[in-house]
XYZ file of N, CA, C and O in Angstrom:
832
model
N 0.833 -1.217 0.000
C -0.116 -0.007 0.019
C 0.827 1.288 -0.003
O 1.941 1.236 0.567
N 0.447 2.378 -0.639
C 1.259 3.541 -0.665
C 1.275 4.236 0.661
O 0.436 4.132 1.532
N 2.402 4.982 0.895
C 2.586 5.668 2.086
C 1.874 7.083 2.032
O 1.503 7.676 3.034
N 1.536 7.545 0.790
C 0.888 8.729 0.587
C -0.641 8.444 0.335
O -0.984 7.479 -0.352
N -1.580 9.229 0.887
C -2.985 8.858 0.723
C -3.307 9.108 -0.699
O -2.851 10.029 -1.356
N -4.193 8.236 -1.305
C -4.633 8.358 -2.681
C -5.807 9.399 -2.756
O -6.852 9.245 -1.926
N -5.686 10.472 -3.510
C -6.772 11.345 -3.713
C -7.176 11.510 -5.230
O -8.031 12.248 -5.522
N -6.613 10.553 -5.945
C -6.985 10.645 -7.440
C -6.962 9.250 -7.961
O -6.020 8.433 -7.717
N -7.989 8.843 -8.760
C -7.995 7.521 -9.396
C -8.216 7.602 -10.993
O -9.081 8.366 -11.311
N -7.381 6.968 -11.681
C -7.472 6.949 -13.077
C -8.108 5.546 -13.456
O -7.518 4.583 -13.101
N -9.099 5.674 -14.328
C -9.753 4.374 -14.733
C -9.615 4.138 -16.143
O -9.867 5.074 -16.987
N -9.194 3.005 -16.597
C -9.199 2.556 -17.987
C -10.696 2.451 -18.352
O -11.542 2.309 -17.562
N -10.907 2.268 -19.615
C -12.299 2.141 -20.144
C -12.613 0.728 -20.398
O -13.291 0.054 -19.595
N -12.166 0.101 -21.528
C -12.597 -1.296 -21.912
C -11.946 -2.305 -20.910
O -10.766 -2.309 -20.613
N -12.936 -3.040 -20.385
C -12.512 -4.072 -19.454
C -12.537 -3.591 -17.985
O -12.343 -4.416 -17.057
N -12.656 -2.327 -17.815
C -12.757 -1.695 -16.436
C -13.996 -1.085 -16.131
O -14.690 -1.377 -15.127
N -14.405 -0.088 -16.943
C -15.762 0.508 -16.793
C -16.799 0.131 -17.849
O -17.954 0.388 -17.606
N -16.386 -0.467 -18.981
C -17.316 -0.822 -19.997
C -16.933 -2.182 -20.565
O -15.779 -2.616 -20.482
N -17.991 -2.869 -21.161
C -17.775 -4.159 -21.679
C -18.534 -4.170 -23.086
O -19.495 -3.437 -23.298
N -18.162 -5.185 -23.956
C -18.850 -5.310 -25.281
C -20.275 -5.802 -25.038
O -20.591 -6.500 -24.090
N -21.164 -5.318 -25.854
C -22.496 -5.812 -25.853
C -22.816 -7.002 -26.789
O -23.846 -7.575 -26.840
N -21.820 -7.257 -27.696
C -21.913 -8.292 -28.585
C -20.535 -8.984 -28.721
O -19.531 -8.388 -28.250
N -20.502 -10.190 -29.366
C -19.145 -10.805 -29.690
C -18.614 -10.096 -30.829
O -18.846 -10.542 -32.055
N -17.848 -8.988 -30.645
C -17.338 -8.205 -31.785
C -16.364 -8.966 -32.662
O -16.297 -8.746 -33.877
N -15.572 -9.806 -32.065
C -14.635 -10.673 -32.908
C -15.417 -11.524 -33.851
O -15.037 -11.620 -35.093
N -16.392 -12.176 -33.409
C -17.278 -13.086 -34.288
C -17.919 -12.220 -35.415
O -18.005 -12.650 -36.604
N -18.302 -10.929 -35.013
C -18.956 -10.044 -36.064
C -17.913 -9.639 -37.100
O -18.152 -9.676 -38.305
N -16.736 -9.283 -36.713
C -15.642 -8.901 -37.620
C -15.275 -10.039 -38.564
O -15.024 -9.840 -39.701
N -15.378 -11.296 -38.103
C -15.056 -12.465 -38.867
C -16.023 -12.610 -40.115
O -15.594 -13.232 -40.982
N -17.180 -12.072 -39.865
C -18.201 -12.276 -41.075
C -17.897 -11.309 -42.171
O -18.604 -11.362 -43.259
N -16.888 -10.414 -42.041
C -16.603 -9.462 -43.130
C -15.658 -10.075 -44.058
O -15.284 -9.430 -45.170
N -15.169 -11.349 -43.877
C -14.267 -11.944 -44.913
C -14.804 -13.271 -45.254
O -15.847 -13.788 -44.794
N -14.142 -13.811 -46.295
C -14.641 -15.191 -46.759
C -14.369 -16.286 -45.792
O -13.455 -16.218 -44.996
N -15.134 -17.328 -45.791
C -15.065 -18.416 -44.897
C -13.661 -19.070 -44.895
O -13.162 -19.730 -43.948
N -13.006 -19.012 -46.128
C -11.768 -19.774 -46.244
C -10.580 -18.914 -45.737
O -9.428 -19.328 -45.708
N -10.855 -17.672 -45.312
C -9.771 -16.840 -44.751
C -9.735 -16.898 -43.217
O -10.687 -17.267 -42.548
N -8.602 -16.503 -42.694
C -8.348 -16.594 -41.275
C -9.011 -15.391 -40.441
O -8.538 -14.268 -40.588
N -9.995 -15.681 -39.744
C -10.603 -14.654 -38.975
C -9.692 -14.013 -37.938
O -9.711 -12.860 -37.731
N -8.856 -14.922 -37.323
C -7.967 -14.487 -36.270
C -6.900 -13.439 -36.904
O -6.621 -12.381 -36.291
N -6.428 -13.720 -38.108
C -5.436 -12.917 -38.738
C -6.032 -11.579 -39.153
O -5.471 -10.525 -39.173
N -7.331 -11.671 -39.644
C -8.082 -10.518 -40.127
C -8.216 -9.505 -38.946
O -8.106 -8.390 -39.045
N -8.688 -10.064 -37.789
C -8.921 -9.243 -36.635
C -7.621 -8.646 -36.107
O -7.467 -7.424 -35.791
N -6.532 -9.391 -36.095
C -5.228 -8.953 -35.770
C -4.759 -7.682 -36.634
O -4.222 -6.732 -36.231
N -5.067 -7.899 -37.980
C -4.687 -6.859 -38.919
C -5.460 -5.603 -38.613
O -4.919 -4.538 -38.642
N -6.694 -5.752 -38.220
C -7.481 -4.556 -37.885
C -6.956 -3.816 -36.636
O -6.860 -2.672 -36.583
N -6.563 -4.656 -35.686
C -6.097 -4.113 -34.382
C -4.759 -3.464 -34.594
O -4.576 -2.344 -33.995
N -3.908 -3.967 -35.441
C -2.611 -3.373 -35.746
C -2.933 -1.986 -36.533
O -2.253 -0.972 -36.249
N -3.804 -2.070 -37.433
C -4.069 -0.958 -38.321
C -4.570 0.272 -37.591
O -4.321 1.406 -37.952
N -5.200 0.084 -36.344
C -5.789 1.166 -35.750
C -4.897 1.890 -34.641
O -5.090 2.990 -34.181
N -3.677 1.259 -34.557
C -2.721 1.841 -33.595
C -2.259 3.240 -33.868
O -2.284 4.059 -32.939
N -1.959 3.621 -35.099
C -1.562 4.987 -35.277
C -2.643 6.040 -34.943
O -2.458 7.077 -34.361
N -3.888 5.665 -35.317
C -5.065 6.619 -34.918
C -5.320 6.665 -33.513
O -5.711 7.682 -32.975
N -4.948 5.658 -32.745
C -5.036 5.742 -31.281
C -4.081 6.667 -30.733
O -4.333 7.349 -29.735
N -2.958 6.893 -31.323
C -1.935 7.924 -30.991
C -2.283 9.236 -31.603
O -1.466 10.175 -31.506
N -3.383 9.318 -32.231
C -3.729 10.644 -32.907
C -3.072 10.822 -34.222
O -2.937 12.056 -34.680
N -2.565 9.740 -34.839
C -1.856 9.826 -36.147
C -2.718 9.057 -37.128
O -3.038 8.033 -36.905
N -2.909 9.667 -38.293
C -3.617 8.965 -39.315
C -5.136 8.928 -39.096
O -5.637 9.461 -38.128
N -5.817 8.297 -39.913
C -7.295 8.292 -39.971
C -7.812 6.932 -39.851
O -7.391 5.960 -40.605
N -8.595 6.601 -38.773
C -9.095 5.271 -38.475
C -9.886 4.681 -39.642
O -9.712 3.523 -40.039
N -10.858 5.501 -40.214
C -11.612 5.011 -41.375
C -10.780 4.554 -42.490
O -10.969 3.462 -43.090
N -9.763 5.321 -42.751
C -8.791 5.066 -43.933
C -8.089 3.736 -43.629
O -7.879 2.889 -44.474
N -7.681 3.594 -42.360
C -6.913 2.410 -42.024
C -7.745 1.096 -42.124
O -7.345 0.082 -42.670
N -9.021 1.249 -41.676
C -9.979 0.083 -41.885
C -10.229 -0.296 -43.425
O -10.207 -1.353 -43.740
N -10.346 0.866 -44.152
C -10.592 0.685 -45.552
C -9.493 -0.097 -46.183
O -9.687 -0.967 -47.055
N -8.238 0.272 -45.855
C -7.036 -0.442 -46.372
C -7.058 -1.831 -45.935
O -6.668 -2.743 -46.792
N -7.451 -2.198 -44.752
C -7.409 -3.605 -44.319
C -8.484 -4.378 -45.117
O -8.323 -5.403 -45.641
N -9.706 -3.735 -45.317
C -10.776 -4.411 -46.055
C -10.271 -4.677 -47.512
O -10.567 -5.677 -48.046
N -9.523 -3.675 -48.062
C -9.043 -3.906 -49.414
C -8.023 -5.053 -49.530
O -8.010 -5.874 -50.384
N -7.133 -5.163 -48.489
C -6.201 -6.113 -48.536
C -6.784 -7.514 -48.413
O -6.299 -8.484 -48.982
N -7.917 -7.618 -47.789
C -8.614 -8.954 -47.542
C -9.737 -9.101 -48.629
O -10.520 -10.090 -48.429
N -9.729 -8.212 -49.585
C -10.782 -8.346 -50.550
C -12.227 -8.478 -50.072
O -12.993 -9.244 -50.602
N -12.460 -7.644 -49.028
C -13.793 -7.663 -48.367
C -14.709 -6.654 -49.086
O -14.324 -5.578 -49.412
N -15.930 -7.141 -49.303
C -16.929 -6.259 -49.870
C -17.726 -5.434 -48.859
O -18.584 -4.654 -49.139
N -17.367 -5.597 -47.544
C -18.052 -4.849 -46.511
C -17.765 -3.376 -46.579
O -16.553 -2.962 -46.617
N -18.780 -2.527 -46.615
C -18.513 -1.046 -46.495
C -17.838 -0.705 -45.307
O -18.009 -1.304 -44.239
N -17.008 0.352 -45.384
C -16.265 0.820 -44.131
C -17.214 1.189 -43.067
O -16.964 0.886 -41.890
N -18.268 1.839 -43.387
C -19.303 2.350 -42.345
C -19.855 1.143 -41.643
O -20.149 1.345 -40.397
N -19.937 0.015 -42.262
C -20.448 -1.142 -41.561
C -19.329 -1.822 -40.772
O -19.558 -2.286 -39.687
N -18.122 -1.839 -41.320
C -16.982 -2.448 -40.640
C -16.670 -1.801 -39.316
O -16.154 -2.562 -38.443
N -16.840 -0.498 -39.182
C -16.512 0.136 -37.953
C -17.596 0.066 -36.818
O -17.265 0.432 -35.713
N -18.742 -0.424 -37.196
C -19.781 -0.481 -36.227
C -19.493 -1.300 -34.979
O -19.907 -0.845 -33.864
N -18.721 -2.352 -35.004
C -18.425 -3.116 -33.767
C -17.730 -2.279 -32.698
O -17.882 -2.522 -31.438
N -17.026 -1.220 -33.126
C -16.398 -0.349 -32.045
C -17.362 0.541 -31.242
O -17.017 1.071 -30.276
N -18.603 0.461 -31.719
C -19.667 1.264 -30.931
C -20.448 0.322 -30.106
O -21.357 0.858 -29.356
N -20.203 -0.970 -30.137
C -21.119 -1.942 -29.407
C -20.485 -2.220 -28.017
O -19.859 -3.240 -27.837
N -20.736 -1.257 -27.125
C -20.265 -1.445 -25.715
C -21.202 -0.617 -24.856
O -21.972 0.184 -25.244
N -21.078 -0.963 -23.522
C -21.881 -0.228 -22.542
C -21.095 -0.143 -21.235
O -20.297 -1.012 -20.895
N -21.318 0.881 -20.515
C -20.689 1.138 -19.145
C -21.327 0.199 -18.156
O -22.655 -0.051 -18.219
N -20.688 -0.365 -17.176
C -21.142 -1.195 -16.089
C -21.721 -0.221 -15.063
O -20.984 0.580 -14.492
N -23.069 -0.234 -14.873
C -23.692 0.623 -13.774
C -23.143 0.656 -12.387
O -22.964 1.714 -11.785
N -22.552 -0.537 -11.916
C -22.081 -0.564 -10.647
C -20.783 0.260 -10.539
O -20.489 0.889 -9.499
N -19.980 0.025 -11.583
C -18.759 0.801 -11.659
C -18.953 2.277 -11.763
O -18.277 3.082 -11.040
N -19.930 2.652 -12.540
C -20.226 4.071 -12.661
C -20.646 4.639 -11.260
O -20.250 5.682 -10.873
N -21.444 3.817 -10.513
C -21.878 4.244 -9.220
C -20.725 4.372 -8.204
O -20.638 5.391 -7.475
N -19.731 3.449 -8.358
C -18.543 3.553 -7.409
C -17.691 4.838 -7.748
O -17.259 5.454 -6.846
N -17.636 5.114 -8.987
C -16.906 6.323 -9.405
C -17.586 7.580 -8.859
O -16.981 8.535 -8.428
N -18.940 7.543 -8.962
C -19.658 8.764 -8.418
C -19.600 8.812 -6.895
O -19.585 9.950 -6.350
N -19.483 7.733 -6.238
C -19.266 7.760 -4.679
C -17.903 8.392 -4.436
O -17.910 9.282 -3.540
N -16.881 8.064 -5.175
C -15.616 8.594 -5.005
C -15.589 10.112 -5.240
O -15.032 10.868 -4.423
N -16.255 10.544 -6.284
C -16.209 11.922 -6.665
C -17.013 12.770 -5.551
O -16.521 13.904 -5.227
N -18.003 12.189 -5.146
C -18.823 12.839 -4.005
C -17.984 13.063 -2.727
O -18.247 14.037 -1.929
N -17.055 12.132 -2.562
C -16.189 12.161 -1.341
C -15.021 13.036 -1.587
O -14.153 13.163 -0.706
N -14.927 13.566 -2.713
C -13.761 14.525 -3.039
C -12.659 13.883 -3.726
O -11.511 14.512 -3.770
N -12.712 12.643 -4.099
C -11.678 12.001 -4.859
C -11.768 12.274 -6.348
O -12.770 12.128 -6.930
N -10.614 12.755 -6.863
C -10.665 13.005 -8.331
C -10.699 11.752 -9.089
O -9.941 10.788 -8.772
N -11.587 11.606 -10.106
C -11.709 10.453 -10.885
C -11.630 10.837 -12.310
O -12.406 11.708 -12.741
N -10.762 10.212 -12.991
C -10.473 10.563 -14.376
C -10.448 9.357 -15.265
O -10.007 8.218 -14.875
N -10.824 9.519 -16.584
C -10.835 8.441 -17.538
C -9.402 8.495 -18.225
O -9.054 9.533 -18.670
N -8.725 7.312 -18.241
C -7.394 7.239 -18.901
C -7.485 6.004 -19.854
O -7.288 4.973 -19.495
N -7.692 6.333 -21.144
C -8.003 5.309 -22.053
C -7.332 5.553 -23.510
O -7.121 6.679 -23.911
N -6.908 4.419 -24.089
C -6.449 4.445 -25.510
C -7.621 4.367 -26.403
O -8.219 3.283 -26.473
N -7.891 5.446 -27.221
C -8.972 5.377 -28.098
C -8.573 6.291 -29.365
O -7.900 7.334 -29.165
N -9.057 5.881 -30.500
C -9.046 6.816 -31.707
C -10.110 7.749 -31.739
O -11.092 7.606 -30.884
N -10.176 8.762 -32.566
C -11.121 9.794 -32.543
C -12.541 9.298 -32.804
O -13.500 9.879 -32.330
N -12.664 8.292 -33.539
C -14.064 7.714 -33.807
C -14.727 7.201 -32.584
O -15.788 7.524 -32.266
N -13.940 6.467 -31.835
C -14.577 5.936 -30.614
C -14.610 6.978 -29.518
O -15.562 6.929 -28.698
N -13.661 7.898 -29.554
C -13.734 8.985 -28.623
C -15.032 9.795 -28.765
O -15.638 10.106 -27.761
N -15.447 9.967 -30.017
C -16.611 10.767 -30.206
C -17.872 9.972 -29.654
O -18.803 10.657 -29.136
N -17.888 8.707 -29.742
C -18.875 7.911 -29.302
C -19.045 8.005 -27.729
O -20.132 8.282 -27.180
N -17.870 7.746 -27.165
C -17.825 7.766 -25.718
C -18.066 9.168 -25.076
O -18.840 9.304 -24.142
N -17.467 10.195 -25.710
C -17.524 11.565 -25.072
C -18.790 12.302 -25.493
O -19.471 12.906 -24.674
N -19.156 12.235 -26.722
C -20.235 13.034 -27.292
C -21.632 12.358 -27.286
O -22.689 12.955 -26.944
N -21.580 11.003 -27.466
C -22.896 10.283 -27.567
C -23.239 9.701 -26.156
O -24.399 9.765 -25.754
N -22.205 9.132 -25.510
C -22.465 8.484 -24.213
C -22.154 9.435 -23.095
O -22.492 9.032 -21.895
N -21.740 10.552 -23.334
C -21.470 11.647 -22.327
C -20.596 11.210 -21.215
O -20.779 11.464 -19.950
N -19.457 10.518 -21.487
C -18.578 10.065 -20.497
C -17.900 11.172 -19.752
O -17.520 11.047 -18.551
N -17.860 12.428 -20.314
C -17.395 13.589 -19.651
C -18.076 13.975 -18.348
O -17.555 14.554 -17.574
N -19.351 13.562 -18.377
C -20.161 13.771 -17.139
C -19.931 12.766 -15.974
O -20.252 13.042 -14.886
N -19.220 11.664 -16.301
C -18.969 10.624 -15.352
C -17.693 10.844 -14.595
O -17.466 10.238 -13.552
N -16.787 11.750 -15.199
C -15.496 11.931 -14.633
C -15.185 13.416 -14.499
O -15.781 14.199 -15.093
N -14.201 13.631 -13.662
C -13.717 15.063 -13.512
C -13.031 15.511 -14.813
O -13.241 16.567 -15.265
N -12.158 14.606 -15.367
C -11.460 14.942 -16.605
C -11.401 13.517 -17.376
O -11.394 12.514 -16.816
N -11.347 13.653 -18.702
C -11.168 12.501 -19.628
C -9.955 12.704 -20.383
O -9.705 13.746 -21.028
N -9.112 11.575 -20.446
C -7.852 11.597 -21.176
C -7.851 10.464 -22.137
O -7.704 9.329 -21.913
N -8.071 10.944 -23.414
C -8.034 9.984 -24.603
C -6.633 10.133 -25.305
O -6.166 11.208 -25.494
N -6.063 8.983 -25.574
C -4.803 8.929 -26.192
C -4.746 9.769 -27.449
O -3.713 10.265 -27.776
N -5.766 9.631 -28.290
C -5.785 10.464 -29.528
C -5.657 11.893 -29.363
O -5.109 12.586 -30.212
N -6.189 12.460 -28.225
C -6.005 13.816 -27.930
C -4.628 14.108 -27.378
O -4.073 15.150 -27.707
N -4.098 13.306 -26.501
C -2.761 13.480 -25.945
C -1.599 13.290 -26.997
O -0.531 13.707 -26.828
N -1.956 12.505 -28.012
C -1.064 12.038 -29.004
C 0.058 11.121 -28.343
O 1.217 11.098 -28.708
N -0.342 10.481 -27.257
C 0.448 9.576 -26.551
C -0.478 8.417 -26.150
O -1.618 8.552 -25.824
N 0.138 7.189 -26.101
C -0.779 6.029 -25.738
C -0.088 5.197 -24.683
O 1.098 5.129 -24.585
N -0.885 4.659 -23.863
C -0.325 3.526 -22.913
C 0.160 2.444 -23.682
O -0.378 2.152 -24.811
N 1.282 1.839 -23.224
C 1.825 1.929 -21.879
C 3.024 2.966 -21.750
O 3.747 2.905 -20.704
N 3.192 3.826 -22.690
C 4.279 4.777 -22.686
C 4.179 5.605 -21.372
O 3.107 6.263 -21.113
N 5.168 5.636 -20.486
C 5.068 6.481 -19.293
C 4.845 7.897 -19.560
O 4.236 8.581 -18.696
N 5.245 8.311 -20.794
C 4.939 9.810 -21.129
C 3.408 10.074 -21.056
O 3.004 11.185 -20.778
N 2.605 9.078 -21.399
C 1.152 9.169 -21.348
C 0.672 9.549 -19.911
O -0.140 10.499 -19.725
N 1.242 8.866 -18.967
C 0.877 9.092 -17.550
C 1.433 10.415 -17.035
O 0.782 11.078 -16.284
N 2.720 10.768 -17.483
C 3.263 11.979 -17.033
C 2.414 13.161 -17.485
O 2.196 14.175 -16.899
N 1.894 13.057 -18.790
C 1.041 14.127 -19.280
C -0.232 14.302 -18.428
O -0.747 15.404 -18.228
N -0.746 13.186 -17.990
C -2.076 13.196 -17.190
C -1.718 13.792 -15.821
O -2.428 14.731 -15.323
N -0.595 13.355 -15.197
C -0.193 13.939 -13.931
C -0.011 15.515 -14.003
O -0.456 16.229 -13.085
N 0.613 15.948 -15.007
C 0.808 17.410 -15.266
C -0.578 18.037 -15.380
O -0.742 19.208 -14.796
N -1.477 17.484 -16.137
C -2.779 18.179 -16.392
C -3.581 18.214 -15.053
O -4.232 19.296 -14.867
N -3.548 17.155 -14.212
C -4.376 17.192 -12.941
C -3.597 17.753 -11.843
O -4.178 17.984 -10.752
N -2.333 18.053 -12.004
C -1.536 18.676 -10.977
C -1.265 17.846 -9.765
O -1.359 18.224 -8.592
N -1.016 16.517 -10.016
C -0.812 15.580 -8.912
C 0.586 14.879 -9.080
O 1.138 14.761 -10.083
N 1.097 14.431 -7.909
C 2.222 13.558 -7.908
C 1.778 12.130 -8.082
O 0.692 11.734 -7.591
N 2.558 11.356 -8.747
C 2.170 9.892 -8.929
C 1.891 9.189 -7.679
O 1.000 8.237 -7.663
N 2.511 9.495 -6.536
C 2.336 8.781 -5.318
C 0.882 8.872 -4.700
O 0.493 8.130 -3.942
N 0.154 9.940 -5.186
C -1.156 10.160 -4.658
C -2.205 9.633 -5.682
O -3.426 9.851 -5.462
N -1.763 9.000 -6.735
C -2.676 8.602 -7.854
C -2.624 7.038 -7.891
O -1.681 6.436 -7.901
N -3.848 6.474 -8.107
C -4.128 5.090 -8.361
C -4.557 4.853 -9.821
O -5.598 5.541 -10.166
N -3.982 4.059 -10.531
C -4.425 3.756 -11.921
C -4.889 2.262 -12.007
O -4.255 1.426 -11.418
N -6.007 2.093 -12.616
C -6.690 0.824 -12.664
C -6.870 0.421 -14.201
O -7.527 1.204 -14.887
N -6.344 -0.756 -14.604
C -6.412 -1.190 -16.020
C -6.397 -2.639 -16.056
O -6.041 -3.309 -15.079
N -6.854 -3.208 -17.110
C -6.981 -4.628 -17.289
C -5.843 -5.198 -18.170
O -5.841 -6.318 -18.531
N -4.794 -4.344 -18.410
C -3.685 -4.783 -19.275
C -2.367 -4.645 -18.556
O -2.039 -3.589 -18.120
N -1.667 -5.769 -18.392
C -0.453 -5.757 -17.628
C 0.575 -4.877 -18.180
O 1.206 -4.003 -17.295
N 0.854 -4.737 -19.449
C 1.877 -3.668 -19.902
C 1.487 -2.209 -19.471
O 2.390 -1.468 -19.145
N 0.200 -1.994 -19.512
C -0.227 -0.598 -19.061
C 0.071 -0.361 -17.571
O 0.442 0.731 -17.222
N -0.106 -1.384 -16.814
C 0.222 -1.371 -15.334
C 1.670 -1.030 -15.191
O 2.136 -0.196 -14.369
N 2.567 -1.726 -15.890
C 3.939 -1.474 -15.873
C 4.360 -0.074 -16.264
O 5.236 0.569 -15.608
N 3.671 0.439 -17.313
C 3.938 1.735 -17.782
C 3.609 2.793 -16.689
O 4.287 3.792 -16.474
N 2.421 2.637 -15.949
C 2.057 3.544 -14.902
C 3.037 3.464 -13.758
O 3.384 4.461 -13.241
N 3.396 2.256 -13.362
C 4.435 2.097 -12.301
C 5.706 2.843 -12.644
O 6.290 3.427 -11.769
N 6.131 2.642 -13.906
C 7.334 3.396 -14.276
C 7.275 4.845 -14.226
O 8.280 5.560 -14.049
N 6.007 5.384 -14.391
C 5.801 6.795 -14.205
C 5.612 7.271 -12.827
O 5.418 8.477 -12.588
N 5.692 6.331 -11.865
C 5.554 6.764 -10.496
C 4.214 6.632 -9.807
O 3.969 7.086 -8.736
N 3.214 6.089 -10.619
C 1.823 6.000 -10.034
C 1.745 4.680 -9.332
O 2.493 3.673 -9.508
N 0.700 4.539 -8.448
C 0.284 3.301 -7.970
C -0.644 2.700 -9.010
O -1.451 3.414 -9.730
N -0.587 1.409 -9.241
C -1.325 0.770 -10.317
C -1.749 -0.640 -9.962
O -0.954 -1.380 -9.311
N -2.950 -0.894 -10.336
C -3.544 -2.274 -10.065
C -4.200 -2.844 -11.289
O -4.965 -2.102 -11.977
N -3.960 -4.186 -11.462
C -4.662 -4.827 -12.535
C -6.126 -5.262 -12.112
O -6.247 -5.856 -11.025
N -7.109 -4.974 -12.972
C -8.459 -5.312 -12.679
C -9.165 -5.547 -13.968
O -8.941 -4.729 -14.900
N -10.012 -6.540 -14.097
C -10.869 -6.805 -15.181
C -12.311 -6.995 -14.721
O -12.523 -7.714 -13.744
N -13.326 -6.487 -15.512
C -14.749 -6.623 -15.066
C -15.062 -8.098 -14.997
O -16.048 -8.333 -14.221
N -14.400 -8.951 -15.676
C -14.720 -10.385 -15.558
C -14.535 -10.938 -14.128
O -15.123 -11.939 -13.842
N -13.759 -10.227 -13.271
C -13.551 -10.603 -11.922
C -14.790 -10.253 -11.049
O -14.907 -10.695 -9.878
N -15.736 -9.416 -11.571
C -16.891 -8.983 -10.769
C -16.664 -7.753 -10.123
O -15.503 -7.249 -9.841
N -17.687 -6.923 -9.966
C -17.548 -5.557 -9.335
C -17.178 -5.597 -7.859
O -16.613 -4.631 -7.383
N -17.465 -6.737 -7.183
C -17.037 -6.734 -5.800
C -15.543 -6.725 -5.622
O -14.977 -6.177 -4.705
N -14.821 -7.303 -6.659
C -13.321 -7.279 -6.668
C -12.820 -5.837 -6.733
O -11.844 -5.481 -6.158
N -13.571 -5.015 -7.586
C -13.176 -3.639 -7.754
C -13.409 -2.812 -6.436
O -12.583 -2.059 -5.963
N -14.518 -3.127 -5.840
C -14.961 -2.512 -4.577
C -13.785 -2.833 -3.532
O -13.327 -1.903 -2.774
N -13.405 -4.106 -3.454
C -12.315 -4.535 -2.553
C -11.011 -3.824 -2.811
O -10.344 -3.386 -1.924
N -10.714 -3.710 -4.088
C -9.484 -3.067 -4.532
C -9.420 -1.535 -4.034
O -8.482 -1.075 -3.415
N -10.484 -0.850 -4.288
C -10.618 0.506 -3.859
C -10.495 0.745 -2.341
O -9.880 1.583 -1.864
N -11.114 -0.246 -1.605
C -11.257 -0.250 -0.168
C -9.811 -0.380 0.412
O -9.373 0.173 1.329
N -9.036 -1.343 -0.267
C -7.585 -1.558 0.182
C -6.760 -0.357 0.127
O -5.902 -0.235 0.955
N -7.145 0.526 -0.690
C -6.350 1.765 -0.892
C -6.979 2.878 0.041
O -6.494 4.077 -0.022
N -7.865 2.532 0.896
C -8.277 3.417 1.847
C -9.440 4.495 1.216
O -9.575 5.516 1.773
N -9.869 4.086 0.088
C -10.903 5.044 -0.619
C -12.214 4.876 -0.070
O -12.621 3.691 0.339
N -13.010 5.948 0.022
C -14.288 5.934 0.637
C -15.406 5.337 -0.212
O -16.063 5.969 -0.929
N -15.611 3.988 -0.065
C -16.593 3.241 -0.770
C -17.634 2.668 0.233
O -17.152 2.029 1.256
N -18.867 2.852 0.053
C -19.841 2.300 0.935
C -19.971 0.898 0.749
O -19.660 0.284 -0.322
N -20.409 0.150 1.712
C -20.504 -1.276 1.808
C -21.684 -1.778 0.884
O -22.597 -1.009 0.726
């Protein structure tokens, strides 16, 4: 446990506060021929979006290029739809609001390209759920780069020793630790009671 009291929590998005509403990998696999490798196609899409996650390049164009490589007839507008099929976990949202009401700063710290950022921020109004939202495409830095976390610390005016970062990805945890933050691995699949217990271990004011 940290020697400095935690007064700020950074929450990852996917796998921590939100989950898919459909099997998006299975959906993406329908965009190619049955004789093609669905796993390789999905991997190609994931690699292609990385520049746009750092605020470089265009996500739509990247997807269009992948579809062309795989000779897919799926329109780009249809191919990007799975990135919108997610929902926030109400219990986690409630825990965040409990912390905020108790004076704990709660911020979103997520790797997203501008297409998904618009959905989360403008359509789902994630800005209302947090004190501040930090999207990698805006910072032009992405986890697990420690520079991503340093940029957030500078923005919120906090020392890493007073900040807890929660993410479902081990490399991101290592990046946060390297930047001097407290960091814990958590996945929604563990259940929300596990998150409640995690926050309580750090002395954060969560009701039973």
